[in-house]
Tab-separated table of C-alpha atoms and ligand atoms in Angstrom:
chain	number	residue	atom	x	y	z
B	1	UNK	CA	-88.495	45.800	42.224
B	2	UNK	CA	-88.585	45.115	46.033
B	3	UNK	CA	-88.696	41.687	46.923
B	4	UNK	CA	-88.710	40.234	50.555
B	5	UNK	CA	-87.657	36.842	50.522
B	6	UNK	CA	-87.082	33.966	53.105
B	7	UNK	CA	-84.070	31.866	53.090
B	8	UNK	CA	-84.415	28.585	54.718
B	9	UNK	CA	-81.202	26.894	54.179
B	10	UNK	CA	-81.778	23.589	55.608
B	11	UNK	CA	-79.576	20.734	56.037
B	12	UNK	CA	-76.566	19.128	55.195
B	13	UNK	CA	-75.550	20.829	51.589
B	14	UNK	CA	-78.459	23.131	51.670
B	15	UNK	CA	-76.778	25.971	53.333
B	16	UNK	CA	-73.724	26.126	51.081
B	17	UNK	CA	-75.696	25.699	47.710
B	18	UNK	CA	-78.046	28.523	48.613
B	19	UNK	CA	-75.751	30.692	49.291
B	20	UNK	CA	-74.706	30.192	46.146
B	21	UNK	CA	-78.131	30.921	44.933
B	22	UNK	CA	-78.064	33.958	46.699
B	23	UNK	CA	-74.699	35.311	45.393
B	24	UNK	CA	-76.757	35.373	42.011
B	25	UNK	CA	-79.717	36.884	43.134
B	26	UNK	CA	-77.122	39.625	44.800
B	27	UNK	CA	-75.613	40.258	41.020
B	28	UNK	CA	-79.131	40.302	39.829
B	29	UNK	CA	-79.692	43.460	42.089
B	30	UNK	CA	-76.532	44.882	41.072
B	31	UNK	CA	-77.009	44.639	37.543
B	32	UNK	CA	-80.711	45.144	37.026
B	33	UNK	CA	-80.886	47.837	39.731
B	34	UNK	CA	-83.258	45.728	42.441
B	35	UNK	CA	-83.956	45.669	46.168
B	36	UNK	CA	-84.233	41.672	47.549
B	37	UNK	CA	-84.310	41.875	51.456
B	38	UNK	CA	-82.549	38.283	52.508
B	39	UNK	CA	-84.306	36.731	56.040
B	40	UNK	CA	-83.397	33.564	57.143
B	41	UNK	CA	-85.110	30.765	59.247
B	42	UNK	CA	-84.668	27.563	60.783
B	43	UNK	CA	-86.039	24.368	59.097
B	44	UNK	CA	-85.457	20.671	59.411
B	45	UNK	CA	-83.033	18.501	61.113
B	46	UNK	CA	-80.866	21.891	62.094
B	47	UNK	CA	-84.428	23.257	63.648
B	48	UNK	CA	-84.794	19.824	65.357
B	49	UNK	CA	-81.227	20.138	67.186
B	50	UNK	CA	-82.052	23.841	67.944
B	51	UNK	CA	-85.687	24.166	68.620
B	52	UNK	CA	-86.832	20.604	69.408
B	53	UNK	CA	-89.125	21.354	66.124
B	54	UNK	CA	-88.659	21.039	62.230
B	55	UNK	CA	-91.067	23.748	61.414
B	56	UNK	CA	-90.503	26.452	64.299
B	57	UNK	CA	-93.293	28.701	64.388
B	58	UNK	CA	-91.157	31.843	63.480
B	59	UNK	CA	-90.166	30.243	60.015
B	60	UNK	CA	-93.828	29.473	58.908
B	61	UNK	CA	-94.399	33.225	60.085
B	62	UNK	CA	-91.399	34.752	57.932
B	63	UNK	CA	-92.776	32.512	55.084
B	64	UNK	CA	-96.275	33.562	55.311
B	65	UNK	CA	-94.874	37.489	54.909
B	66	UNK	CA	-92.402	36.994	52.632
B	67	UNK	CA	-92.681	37.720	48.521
B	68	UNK	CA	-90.974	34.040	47.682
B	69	UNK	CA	-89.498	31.609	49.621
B	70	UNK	CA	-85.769	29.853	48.530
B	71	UNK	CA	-85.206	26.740	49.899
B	72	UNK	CA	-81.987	24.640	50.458
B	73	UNK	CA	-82.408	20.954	51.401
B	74	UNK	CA	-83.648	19.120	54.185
B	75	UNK	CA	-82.683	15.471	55.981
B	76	UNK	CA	-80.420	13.685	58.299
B	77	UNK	CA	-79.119	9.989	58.048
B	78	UNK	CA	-79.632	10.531	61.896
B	79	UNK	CA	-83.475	9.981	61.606
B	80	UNK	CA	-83.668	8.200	58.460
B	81	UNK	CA	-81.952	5.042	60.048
B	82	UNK	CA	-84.344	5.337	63.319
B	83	UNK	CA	-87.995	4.599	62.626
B	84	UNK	CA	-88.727	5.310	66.011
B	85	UNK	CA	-87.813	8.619	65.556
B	86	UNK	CA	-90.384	11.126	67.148
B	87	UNK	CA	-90.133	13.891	64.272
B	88	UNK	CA	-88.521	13.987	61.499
B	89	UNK	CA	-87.263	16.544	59.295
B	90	UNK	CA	-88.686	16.213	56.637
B	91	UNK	CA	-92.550	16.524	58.210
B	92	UNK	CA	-91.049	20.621	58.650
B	93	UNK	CA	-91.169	20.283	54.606
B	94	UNK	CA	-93.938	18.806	54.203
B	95	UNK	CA	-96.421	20.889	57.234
B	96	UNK	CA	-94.796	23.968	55.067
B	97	UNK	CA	-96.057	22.712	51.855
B	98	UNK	CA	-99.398	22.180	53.401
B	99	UNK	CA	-99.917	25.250	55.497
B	100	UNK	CA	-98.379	27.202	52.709
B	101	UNK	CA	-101.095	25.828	50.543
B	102	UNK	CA	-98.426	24.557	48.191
B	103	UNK	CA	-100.242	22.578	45.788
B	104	UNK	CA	-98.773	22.534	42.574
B	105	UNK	CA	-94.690	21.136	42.267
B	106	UNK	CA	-93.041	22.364	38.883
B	107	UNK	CA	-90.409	20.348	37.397
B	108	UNK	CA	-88.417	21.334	34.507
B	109	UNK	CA	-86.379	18.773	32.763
B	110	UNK	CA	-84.352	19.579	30.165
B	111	UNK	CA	-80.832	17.981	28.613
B	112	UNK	CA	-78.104	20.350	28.845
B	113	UNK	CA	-76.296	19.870	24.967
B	114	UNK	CA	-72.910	20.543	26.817
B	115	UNK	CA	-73.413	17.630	29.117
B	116	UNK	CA	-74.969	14.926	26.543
B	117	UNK	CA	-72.194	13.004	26.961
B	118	UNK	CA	-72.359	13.045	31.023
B	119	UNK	CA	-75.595	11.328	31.093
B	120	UNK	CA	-75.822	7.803	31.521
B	121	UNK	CA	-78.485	7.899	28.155
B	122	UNK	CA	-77.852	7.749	24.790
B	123	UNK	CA	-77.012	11.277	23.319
B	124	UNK	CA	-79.423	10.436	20.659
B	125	UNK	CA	-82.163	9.379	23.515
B	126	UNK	CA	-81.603	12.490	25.564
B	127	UNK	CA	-81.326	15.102	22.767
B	128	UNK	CA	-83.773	17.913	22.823
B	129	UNK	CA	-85.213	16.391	25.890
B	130	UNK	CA	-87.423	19.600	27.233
B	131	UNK	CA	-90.680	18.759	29.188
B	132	UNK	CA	-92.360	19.617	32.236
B	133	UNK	CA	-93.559	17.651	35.539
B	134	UNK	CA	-96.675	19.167	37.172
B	135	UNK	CA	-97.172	17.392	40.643
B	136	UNK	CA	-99.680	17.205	42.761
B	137	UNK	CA	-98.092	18.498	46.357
B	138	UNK	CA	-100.386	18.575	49.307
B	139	UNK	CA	-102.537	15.433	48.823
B	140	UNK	CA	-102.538	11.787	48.496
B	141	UNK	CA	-100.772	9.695	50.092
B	142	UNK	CA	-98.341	12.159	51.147
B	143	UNK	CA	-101.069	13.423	53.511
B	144	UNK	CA	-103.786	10.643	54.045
B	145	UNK	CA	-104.543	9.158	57.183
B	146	UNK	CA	-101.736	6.910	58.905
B	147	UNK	CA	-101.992	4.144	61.007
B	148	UNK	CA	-100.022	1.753	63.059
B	149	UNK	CA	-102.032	-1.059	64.841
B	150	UNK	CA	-101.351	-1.707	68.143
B	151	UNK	CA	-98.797	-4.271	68.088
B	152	UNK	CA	-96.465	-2.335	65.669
B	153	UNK	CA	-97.162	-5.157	63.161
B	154	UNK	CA	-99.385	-3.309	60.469
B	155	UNK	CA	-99.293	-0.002	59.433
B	156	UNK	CA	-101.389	1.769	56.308
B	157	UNK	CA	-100.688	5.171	54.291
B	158	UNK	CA	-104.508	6.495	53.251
B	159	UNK	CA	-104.563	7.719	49.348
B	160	UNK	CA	-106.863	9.993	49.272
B	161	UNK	CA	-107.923	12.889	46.414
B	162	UNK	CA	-111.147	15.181	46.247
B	163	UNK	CA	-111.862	17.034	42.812
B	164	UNK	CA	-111.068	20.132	44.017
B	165	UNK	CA	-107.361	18.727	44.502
B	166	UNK	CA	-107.319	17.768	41.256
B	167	UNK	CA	-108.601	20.454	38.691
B	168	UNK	CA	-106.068	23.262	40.520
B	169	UNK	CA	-102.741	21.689	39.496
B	170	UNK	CA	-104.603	20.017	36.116
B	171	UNK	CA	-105.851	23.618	34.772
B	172	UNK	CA	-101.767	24.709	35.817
B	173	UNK	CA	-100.503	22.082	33.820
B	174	UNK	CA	-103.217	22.495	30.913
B	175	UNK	CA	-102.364	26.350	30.972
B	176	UNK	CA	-98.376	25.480	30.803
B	177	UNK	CA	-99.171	22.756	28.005
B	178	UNK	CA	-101.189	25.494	26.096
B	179	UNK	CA	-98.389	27.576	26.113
B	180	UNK	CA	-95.177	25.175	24.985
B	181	UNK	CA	-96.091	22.021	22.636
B	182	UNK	CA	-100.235	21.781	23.712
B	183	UNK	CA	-99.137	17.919	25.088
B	184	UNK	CA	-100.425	16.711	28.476
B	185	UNK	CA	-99.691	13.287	29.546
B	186	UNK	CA	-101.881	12.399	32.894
B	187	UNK	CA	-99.281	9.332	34.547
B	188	UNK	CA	-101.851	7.082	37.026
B	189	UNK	CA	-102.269	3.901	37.697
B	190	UNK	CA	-106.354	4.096	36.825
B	191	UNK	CA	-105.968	-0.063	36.364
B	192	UNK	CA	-105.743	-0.502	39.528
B	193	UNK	CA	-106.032	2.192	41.638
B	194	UNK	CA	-109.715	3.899	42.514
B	195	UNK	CA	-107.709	7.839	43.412
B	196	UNK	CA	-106.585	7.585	39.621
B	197	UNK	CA	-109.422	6.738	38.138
B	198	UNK	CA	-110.803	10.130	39.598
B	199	UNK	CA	-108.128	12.064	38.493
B	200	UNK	CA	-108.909	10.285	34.980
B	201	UNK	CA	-112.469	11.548	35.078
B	202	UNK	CA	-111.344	15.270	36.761
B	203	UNK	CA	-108.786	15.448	33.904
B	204	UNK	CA	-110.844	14.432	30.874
B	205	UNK	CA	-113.712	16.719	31.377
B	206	UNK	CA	-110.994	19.675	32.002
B	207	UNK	CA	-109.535	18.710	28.984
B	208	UNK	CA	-112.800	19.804	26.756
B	209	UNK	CA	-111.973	23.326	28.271
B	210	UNK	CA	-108.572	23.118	26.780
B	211	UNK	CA	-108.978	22.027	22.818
B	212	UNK	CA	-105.694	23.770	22.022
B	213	UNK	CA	-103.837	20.991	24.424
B	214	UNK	CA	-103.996	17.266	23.340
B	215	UNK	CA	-104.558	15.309	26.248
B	216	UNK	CA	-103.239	11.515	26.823
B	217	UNK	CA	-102.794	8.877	29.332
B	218	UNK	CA	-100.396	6.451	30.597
B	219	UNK	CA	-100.255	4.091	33.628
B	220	UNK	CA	-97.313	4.892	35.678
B	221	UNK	CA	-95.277	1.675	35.747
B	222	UNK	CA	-95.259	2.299	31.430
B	223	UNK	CA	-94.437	5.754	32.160
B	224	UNK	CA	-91.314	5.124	34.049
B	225	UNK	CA	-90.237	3.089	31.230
B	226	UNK	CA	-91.139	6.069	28.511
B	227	UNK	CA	-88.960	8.627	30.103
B	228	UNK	CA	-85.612	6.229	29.580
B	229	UNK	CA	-86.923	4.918	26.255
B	230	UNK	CA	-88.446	8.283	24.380
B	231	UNK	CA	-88.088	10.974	26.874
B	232	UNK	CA	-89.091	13.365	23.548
B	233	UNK	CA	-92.302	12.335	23.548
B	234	UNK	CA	-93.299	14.264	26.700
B	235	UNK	CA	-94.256	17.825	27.022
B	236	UNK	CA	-96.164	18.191	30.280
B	237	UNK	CA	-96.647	15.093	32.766
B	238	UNK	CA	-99.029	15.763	35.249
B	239	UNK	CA	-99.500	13.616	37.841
B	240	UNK	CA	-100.023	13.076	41.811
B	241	UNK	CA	-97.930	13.044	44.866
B	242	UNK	CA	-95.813	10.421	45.177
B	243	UNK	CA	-95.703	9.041	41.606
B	244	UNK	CA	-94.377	13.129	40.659
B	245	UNK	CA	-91.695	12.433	43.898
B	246	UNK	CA	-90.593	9.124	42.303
B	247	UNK	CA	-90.458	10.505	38.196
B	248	UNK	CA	-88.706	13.093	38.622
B	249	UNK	CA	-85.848	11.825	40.559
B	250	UNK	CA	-85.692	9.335	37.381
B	251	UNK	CA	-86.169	12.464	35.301
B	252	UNK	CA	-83.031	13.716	36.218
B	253	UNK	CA	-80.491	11.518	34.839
B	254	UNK	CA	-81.639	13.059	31.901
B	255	UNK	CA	-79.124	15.983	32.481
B	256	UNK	CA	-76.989	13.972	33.705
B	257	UNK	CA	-76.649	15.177	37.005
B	258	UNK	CA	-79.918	15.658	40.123
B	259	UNK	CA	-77.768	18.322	40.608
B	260	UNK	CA	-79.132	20.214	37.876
B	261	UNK	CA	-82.505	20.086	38.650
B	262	UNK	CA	-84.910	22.662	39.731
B	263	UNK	CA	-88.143	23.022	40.940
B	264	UNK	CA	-90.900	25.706	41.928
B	265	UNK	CA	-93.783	24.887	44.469
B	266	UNK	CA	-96.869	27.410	43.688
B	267	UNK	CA	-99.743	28.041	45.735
B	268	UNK	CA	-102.171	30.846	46.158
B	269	UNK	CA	-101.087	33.195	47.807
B	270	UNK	CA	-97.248	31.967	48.242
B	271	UNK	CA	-94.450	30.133	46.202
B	272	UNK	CA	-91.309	28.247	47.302
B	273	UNK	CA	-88.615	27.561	45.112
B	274	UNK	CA	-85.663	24.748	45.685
B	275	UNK	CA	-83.628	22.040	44.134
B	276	UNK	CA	-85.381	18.683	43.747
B	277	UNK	CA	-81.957	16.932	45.351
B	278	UNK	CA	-81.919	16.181	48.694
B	279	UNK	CA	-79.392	17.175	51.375
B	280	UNK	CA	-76.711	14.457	50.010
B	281	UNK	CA	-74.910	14.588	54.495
B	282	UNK	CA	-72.082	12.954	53.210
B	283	UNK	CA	-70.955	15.924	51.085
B	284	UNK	CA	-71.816	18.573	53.593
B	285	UNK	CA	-69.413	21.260	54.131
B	286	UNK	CA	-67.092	19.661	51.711
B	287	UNK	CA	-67.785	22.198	48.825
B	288	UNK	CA	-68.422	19.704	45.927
B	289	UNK	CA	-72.504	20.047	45.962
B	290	UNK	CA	-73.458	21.098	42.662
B	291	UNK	CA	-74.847	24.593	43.186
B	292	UNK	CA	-76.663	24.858	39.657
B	293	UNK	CA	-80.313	23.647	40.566
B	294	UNK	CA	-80.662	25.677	43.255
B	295	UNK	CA	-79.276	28.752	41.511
B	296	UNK	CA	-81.973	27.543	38.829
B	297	UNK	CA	-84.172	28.145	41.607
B	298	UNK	CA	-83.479	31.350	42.046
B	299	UNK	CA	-84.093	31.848	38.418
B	300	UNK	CA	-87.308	30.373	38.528
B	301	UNK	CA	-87.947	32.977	41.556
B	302	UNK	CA	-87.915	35.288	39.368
B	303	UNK	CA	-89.829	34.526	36.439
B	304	UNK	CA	-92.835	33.720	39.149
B	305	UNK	CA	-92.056	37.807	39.638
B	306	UNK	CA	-92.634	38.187	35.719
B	307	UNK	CA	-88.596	39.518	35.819
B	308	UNK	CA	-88.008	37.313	32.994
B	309	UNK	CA	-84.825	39.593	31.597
B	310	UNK	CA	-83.321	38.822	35.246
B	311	UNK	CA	-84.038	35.287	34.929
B	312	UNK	CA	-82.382	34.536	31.127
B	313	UNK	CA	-78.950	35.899	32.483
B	314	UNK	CA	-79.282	33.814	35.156
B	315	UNK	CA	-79.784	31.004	32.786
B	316	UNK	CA	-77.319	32.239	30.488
B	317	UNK	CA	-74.378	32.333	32.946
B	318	UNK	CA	-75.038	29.079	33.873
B	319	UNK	CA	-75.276	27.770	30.203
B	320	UNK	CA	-71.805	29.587	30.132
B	321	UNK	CA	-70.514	27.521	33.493
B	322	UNK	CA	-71.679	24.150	32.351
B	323	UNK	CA	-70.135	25.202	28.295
B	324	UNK	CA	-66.925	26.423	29.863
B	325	UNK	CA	-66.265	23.587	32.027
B	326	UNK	CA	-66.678	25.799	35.527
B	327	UNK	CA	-68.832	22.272	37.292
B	328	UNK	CA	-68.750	20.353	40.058
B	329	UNK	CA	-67.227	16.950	40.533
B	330	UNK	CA	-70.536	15.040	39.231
B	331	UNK	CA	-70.396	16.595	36.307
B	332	UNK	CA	-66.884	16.156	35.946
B	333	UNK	CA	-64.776	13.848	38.298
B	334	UNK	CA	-61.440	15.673	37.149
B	335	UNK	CA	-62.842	19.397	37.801
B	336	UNK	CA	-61.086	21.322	40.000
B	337	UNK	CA	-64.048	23.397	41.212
B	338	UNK	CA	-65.963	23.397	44.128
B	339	UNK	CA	-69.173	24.655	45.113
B	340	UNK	CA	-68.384	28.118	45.740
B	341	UNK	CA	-66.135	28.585	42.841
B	342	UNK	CA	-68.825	27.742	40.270
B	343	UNK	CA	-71.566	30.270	42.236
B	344	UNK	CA	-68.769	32.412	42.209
B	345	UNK	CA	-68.421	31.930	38.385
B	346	UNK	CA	-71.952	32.011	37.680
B	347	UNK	CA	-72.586	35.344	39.732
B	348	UNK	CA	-69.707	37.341	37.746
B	349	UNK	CA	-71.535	36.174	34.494
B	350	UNK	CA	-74.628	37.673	35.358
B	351	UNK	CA	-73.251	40.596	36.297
B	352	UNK	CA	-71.306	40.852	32.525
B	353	UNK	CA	-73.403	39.120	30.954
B	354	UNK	CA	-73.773	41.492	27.805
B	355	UNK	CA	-70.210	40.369	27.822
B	356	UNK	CA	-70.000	38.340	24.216
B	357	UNK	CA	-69.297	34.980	24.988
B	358	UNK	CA	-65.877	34.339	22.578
B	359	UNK	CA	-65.004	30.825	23.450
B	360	UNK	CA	-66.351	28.380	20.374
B	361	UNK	CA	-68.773	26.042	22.030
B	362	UNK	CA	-67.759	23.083	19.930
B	363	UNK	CA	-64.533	23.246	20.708
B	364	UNK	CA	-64.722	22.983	24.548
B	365	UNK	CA	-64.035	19.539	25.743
B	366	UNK	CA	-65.370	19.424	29.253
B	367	UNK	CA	-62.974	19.587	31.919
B	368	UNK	CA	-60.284	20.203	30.065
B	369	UNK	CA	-60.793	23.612	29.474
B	370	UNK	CA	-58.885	25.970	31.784
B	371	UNK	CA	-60.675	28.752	33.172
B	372	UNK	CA	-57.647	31.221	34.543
W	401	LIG	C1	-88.856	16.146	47.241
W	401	LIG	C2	-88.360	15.373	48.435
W	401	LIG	C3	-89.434	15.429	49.510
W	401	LIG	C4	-90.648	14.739	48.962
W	401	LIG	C5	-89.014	14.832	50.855
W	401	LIG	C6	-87.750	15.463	51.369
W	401	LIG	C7	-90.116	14.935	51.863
W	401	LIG	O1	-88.005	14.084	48.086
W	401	LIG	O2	-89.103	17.343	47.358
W	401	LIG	O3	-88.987	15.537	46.171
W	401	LIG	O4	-90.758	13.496	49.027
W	401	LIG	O5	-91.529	15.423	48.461
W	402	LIG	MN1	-88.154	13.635	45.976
């Protein structure tokens, strides 16, 4: 298969974890005999210093044309200190999203049985742990009206959903639930707030299209609570904007690490794929970012392309990294590798991964086993 796809590294670690990403994607060619053409465009803070933009028009162009976008991170402590800031760099994220048509974030969360013991959960709380965030990505109060009155002394974010914003990502998230456990859990805050109570009415009468799926309900504040109490329970949580941006940051001490995490952002027509962590400045250029969710990513890349072969070895060599001990420092303060080591690692796994993996599992204690 030919794929064209845009790289948009990004700030602070972004760069260095996605080209870790893209070492992968390079064995994936190698081994399963396919053509990915790499472009790469300015985004974010680095776009502000270059361009005097975060979303130069050229990027949003290579986006439009390309097959899939990969994604690296985006953010400066520059502009997050400065409220007086003129842009930031994370509006190049978000006019992307929108323009892109973005609407529907996917968030796997799964625990890691190698790392059970890194999270700061109970290994009985956290085993098994497999669900699914669908959020809601181009609406609410992510994009509503803002307002600052004159003085400076008031200022208002608009919440705002129509229908049509909410049966797209629900029938995504009914389809997904249909296909793993049939559980949807809609998170809102309908007690209070007049946007959820929509979505409560949207959902429920979607649901009666979807009798395989059992559909249920919980207010958000409870559902914070849920996924640190029984995070088992869930299958797929869909819910809007910002509640989605705020869950699934908790979601991922889960697996122990945000490092871990991926995420796919489906639209359409196009489809961006990119770690849920942010650009973490202080480690930039240091080579300790963890490179896994963004090679995840990539993996997720290409199961949107239906090459689902591609995207098990993918998984499986980083299974193997995480088993064998190959991590970063937040997964393991004494490890001795670094960013590129474990892409490195990862990559060569793909590419031999028919390899039979001899090392008993239950016998590895991680980071103490020595990988030569
Ligand atoms: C995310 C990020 C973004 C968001 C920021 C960088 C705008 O936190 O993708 O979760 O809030 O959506
Ligand atoms: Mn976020």
């Amino acid at each position: 298969m030919k794929l064209n796809l845009a790289l948009l590294p990004g700030d602070g670690v972004g760069p260095e974890v996605l080209s870790q990403a893209v070492k992968c994607l390079q064995a994936v060619e190698e081994t399963f005999n396919h053509q990915f053409i790499y472009r790469e465009a300015p985004i974010g803070a680095y776009a502000i210093d270059k361009y005097g933009t975060s979303l130069p028009e050229k990027t949003l162009d290579l986006c439009k044309t390309s097959d899939a976008i990969l994604f690296g991170a985006i953010g400066d402590p520059k502009y997050d200190n400065n409220p007086e800031a003129k842009t930031r760099p994370e509006e190049g994220l978000l006019e992307l999203r929108k323009s892109l048509g973005l609407f529907a974030n996917i968030r796997p969360v799964k625990a890691f049985s190698s790392l059970s013991e890194k999270s700061p959960l109970k290994k009985e709380i956290i085993e098994n742990v497999d669900f699914i965030i669908y959020r809601e990505l181009t609406g609410g109060i992510y994009f509503g009206e803002k307002k600052t009155n004159e003085d400076g002394t008031i200022a208002s974010d608009l919440c705002e959903y129509s229908e049509k914003e909410i049966s797209r990502v629900a029938h995504l998230a009914f389809k997904a639930a249909k296909n793993r456990d049939g559980k949807l859990t809609l998170v809102d805050k309908a007690n209070v707030l007049e946007s959820s109570r929509l979505w409560r009415k949207v959902v429920s009468k979607i649901a009666e299209s979807y009798p395989e799926v059992k559909l249920d309900y919980l207010f958000v504040d409870n559902a914070a609570m849920q996924l640190i109490l029984n995070p088992r329970q869930f299958d797929v949580i869909l819910t809007e904007n910002m509640f989605g941006d705020i869950l699934s940051d908790e979601a991922s001490v889960i697996g122990g690490s945000i490092g871990l995490l991926a995420s796919a952002s489906i639209g359409e027509e196009n489809a961006l794929f990119e770690p849920i962590h942010g650009s973490y400045p202080q480690a930039k250029g240091m080579d300790i970012a963890n490179p896994v969710a963004s090679i995840l990513s990539a993996a997720m890349l290409l199961e949107h392309h239906s090459l689902f072969e591609e995207a098990m070895a993918v998984r499986e060599a980083v299974d193997k990294a995480l088993k064998k001990g190959v991590v970063t420092t937040d997964l393991n303060e004494k490890s001795q590798y670094g960013t590129n080591q474990v892409g490195d690692f990862i990559a060569d796994n793909i590419v031999d991964s028919d390899e039979p993996f001899t090392m008993n599992d239950e016998n590895i204690d991680l980071g103490k086993s020595t990988i030569i």
